[in-house]
XYZ file of C-alpha atoms in Angstrom:
226
model
C -28.309 10.177 -7.531
C -24.998 9.637 -8.234
C -21.743 8.751 -6.935
C -18.573 7.265 -8.512
C -19.377 4.571 -7.127
C -21.092 2.484 -4.739
C -20.495 4.876 -1.546
C -23.805 6.409 -2.456
C -25.673 3.396 -1.444
C -25.062 4.042 1.850
C -27.066 7.372 1.283
C -29.731 5.485 -1.050
C -30.880 3.225 2.103
C -31.535 5.950 4.230
C -33.446 8.101 1.600
C -35.486 5.004 0.950
C -36.416 4.939 4.503
C -37.393 8.450 5.108
C -38.884 8.431 1.528
C -40.207 5.159 0.670
C -43.011 5.921 -1.998
C -40.588 7.835 -3.585
C -38.813 6.215 -6.821
C -34.479 6.464 -6.776
C -32.536 6.167 -9.976
C -28.735 5.687 -8.618
C -25.921 6.618 -11.283
C -22.548 5.045 -10.491
C -19.645 6.556 -12.459
C -17.573 3.387 -12.112
C -15.559 4.542 -15.129
C -14.105 7.636 -13.836
C -13.695 6.752 -10.167
C -12.173 6.999 -7.828
C -13.000 10.801 -7.887
C -11.071 11.882 -4.424
C -7.759 12.041 -6.426
C -8.521 14.301 -9.245
C -8.835 18.004 -10.329
C -11.738 20.473 -9.144
C -12.031 20.848 -12.809
C -12.405 17.251 -13.359
C -14.582 16.311 -11.074
C -16.846 19.264 -12.005
C -17.122 17.908 -15.471
C -17.962 14.129 -14.289
C -20.758 16.107 -12.107
C -22.403 17.561 -14.785
C -22.047 14.450 -16.830
C -24.171 12.330 -14.110
C -26.761 15.653 -13.397
C -27.351 15.485 -17.265
C -28.072 12.086 -17.933
C -30.403 12.114 -14.767
C -31.672 14.542 -16.362
C -32.525 12.761 -19.263
C -33.744 9.768 -17.230
C -36.482 11.831 -15.832
C -34.985 12.257 -12.496
C -36.664 16.094 -10.364
C -34.152 16.161 -8.017
C -30.476 15.035 -7.923
C -28.451 14.387 -4.902
C -24.729 14.331 -5.264
C -24.347 11.167 -3.061
C -20.336 11.875 -2.992
C -18.873 14.601 -0.138
C -16.141 15.405 -3.158
C -18.649 16.003 -5.990
C -20.359 18.039 -3.779
C -17.577 20.072 -2.111
C -16.136 20.869 -5.854
C -19.336 20.791 -7.830
C -22.727 21.331 -6.243
C -22.631 24.989 -6.500
C -22.318 24.936 -10.729
C -24.725 22.079 -10.938
C -27.247 24.512 -8.900
C -26.178 27.391 -11.787
C -26.996 24.977 -14.012
C -29.894 23.066 -13.396
C -33.113 24.353 -11.333
C -34.442 22.127 -9.730
C -33.855 21.178 -6.241
C -30.524 19.863 -5.927
C -28.974 18.114 -2.520
C -25.170 17.315 -2.061
C -23.362 15.436 0.500
C -21.394 17.494 3.403
C -19.284 16.348 6.421
C -21.606 16.163 9.509
C -19.541 18.551 11.400
C -22.620 20.634 13.038
C -23.925 17.959 14.520
C -20.302 16.231 15.863
C -19.091 20.007 17.063
C -22.531 20.939 19.187
C -22.496 17.527 20.471
C -21.686 17.520 24.069
C -18.569 17.365 25.993
C -16.678 17.759 21.855
C -13.237 19.913 21.579
C -11.724 18.270 18.872
C -12.696 16.465 15.909
C -11.477 13.804 13.312
C -12.422 14.282 9.640
C -11.915 11.675 7.893
C -12.052 12.958 3.936
C -10.888 12.626 0.345
C -7.804 14.987 -0.312
C -9.803 16.404 -3.189
C -12.812 17.342 -1.078
C -10.193 18.993 1.956
C -8.712 20.866 -0.790
C -11.928 22.798 -1.537
C -12.902 26.596 -0.172
C -16.331 24.455 0.652
C -14.683 22.534 3.188
C -13.015 25.583 4.623
C -15.893 27.223 4.934
C -17.842 24.868 6.904
C -14.314 24.429 9.240
C -14.804 28.051 10.025
C -17.881 27.764 11.444
C -16.719 25.993 14.526
C -13.564 28.400 15.503
C -14.033 26.720 19.136
C -13.003 23.127 18.139
C -10.373 21.712 17.022
C -10.441 19.906 14.004
C -8.128 17.551 12.694
C -8.423 15.863 9.220
C -7.323 12.437 8.023
C -7.089 12.261 4.076
C -6.063 9.032 2.519
C -6.044 9.533 -1.245
C -6.985 5.595 -2.212
C -9.484 4.724 0.997
C -12.267 5.143 -1.236
C -11.201 3.220 -3.696
C -10.017 0.385 -1.292
C -13.506 0.383 -0.037
C -15.059 -0.193 -3.175
C -13.057 -3.114 -3.873
C -13.280 -5.230 -0.922
C -17.060 -3.862 -0.293
C -18.152 -7.366 -0.018
C -15.288 -8.989 2.852
C -16.340 -7.363 6.500
C -12.376 -8.885 7.673
C -10.498 -6.977 4.936
C -12.686 -3.692 5.655
C -12.153 -4.360 9.103
C -8.036 -4.781 8.477
C -8.200 -1.823 6.167
C -10.192 0.644 9.084
C -7.855 -0.445 11.553
C -4.499 0.288 9.131
C -5.770 3.711 8.325
C -6.520 4.795 11.727
C -2.886 3.655 13.149
C -1.354 6.805 14.156
C -4.641 8.969 14.052
C -4.698 11.822 16.637
C -7.303 11.296 19.923
C -10.548 12.830 19.610
C -13.896 13.493 20.761
C -15.837 12.805 17.701
C -15.070 11.073 14.331
C -16.590 12.669 11.149
C -16.924 10.088 8.161
C -16.611 12.591 5.179
C -17.255 10.590 1.998
C -20.207 8.473 1.665
C -17.554 5.010 0.928
C -16.385 5.453 4.491
C -20.054 5.084 5.648
C -19.201 1.340 5.155
C -16.362 1.580 7.789
C -18.163 2.926 10.553
C -18.744 -0.589 12.590
C -14.993 -0.558 12.551
C -14.328 2.942 12.958
C -16.394 3.189 16.255
C -14.607 0.089 17.234
C -11.344 0.989 17.005
C -12.158 4.682 19.441
C -14.262 2.427 21.599
C -16.221 5.367 23.004
C -15.959 8.091 21.008
C -19.237 9.041 18.555
C -19.255 8.748 14.666
C -20.855 11.095 12.883
C -21.860 10.728 8.812
C -23.986 13.196 6.836
C -26.992 10.681 5.479
C -29.894 11.936 7.464
C -28.635 15.257 7.083
C -29.267 14.644 3.051
C -32.680 12.670 3.276
C -34.501 15.334 5.301
C -32.995 18.289 3.145
C -34.395 16.193 0.134
C -37.689 15.812 1.866
C -38.132 19.350 2.367
C -37.331 20.054 -0.418
C -39.503 17.991 -2.610
C -42.373 19.593 0.158
C -41.605 22.922 -0.576
C -42.156 22.467 -4.075
C -45.310 20.117 -3.775
C -43.391 17.306 -5.759
C -43.148 14.439 -3.152
C -44.968 11.407 -4.237
C -47.402 10.722 -1.957
C -48.851 7.102 -2.449
C -47.495 3.949 -3.892
C -43.951 2.090 -3.009
C -41.277 3.409 -4.520
C -38.955 1.499 -7.014
C -34.944 2.011 -7.545
C -33.350 1.715 -10.619
C -29.449 1.583 -11.811
C -26.917 3.164 -14.277
C -23.412 2.329 -14.635
C -21.477 5.305 -16.640
């Protein structure tokens, strides 16, 4: 699995819970972070580079644990590599289908929000008012403050000042999952959704279909910095 930095670690944690017998290789593309302000072509180049490195290291499946890389480059990866490839998409479906939800606030990077893939996803829910909150530096700010809980809380509240009221919030970037508790605190009773459980379930399904699941032992994790 890969991400521009530490955001995908939230996805890794969920995968480990659902697939404890699997071995994971996590590639963090620190030298090219953040992805959220890059062009589509730049993001595709980085997604390809990360995927090829993971394959060279023996990966049997790839998870693009990055909403921006998924929106811009997942179809390119699937066309190039004959293996299970799972992306990270905003959890719009569970949010829009939750009880009494008429409006959803989606927190997303500018690059992900600009992709046709995201526009197609929002079109599936014409009866829900989907509102976007895009902050170019938010993922990078989370990355730089990852060990400072007070700074993350202040960052979250500053980001959400003036945000429209809504019935649900979708964290459309794996970095933003680190802010979940503070988003919930800010909006009080509004449910908050992210896509990590959906990613993990999809990985399990695809590995099972191809008879690639590990059925014994305890999985390990190895980290790469690109």
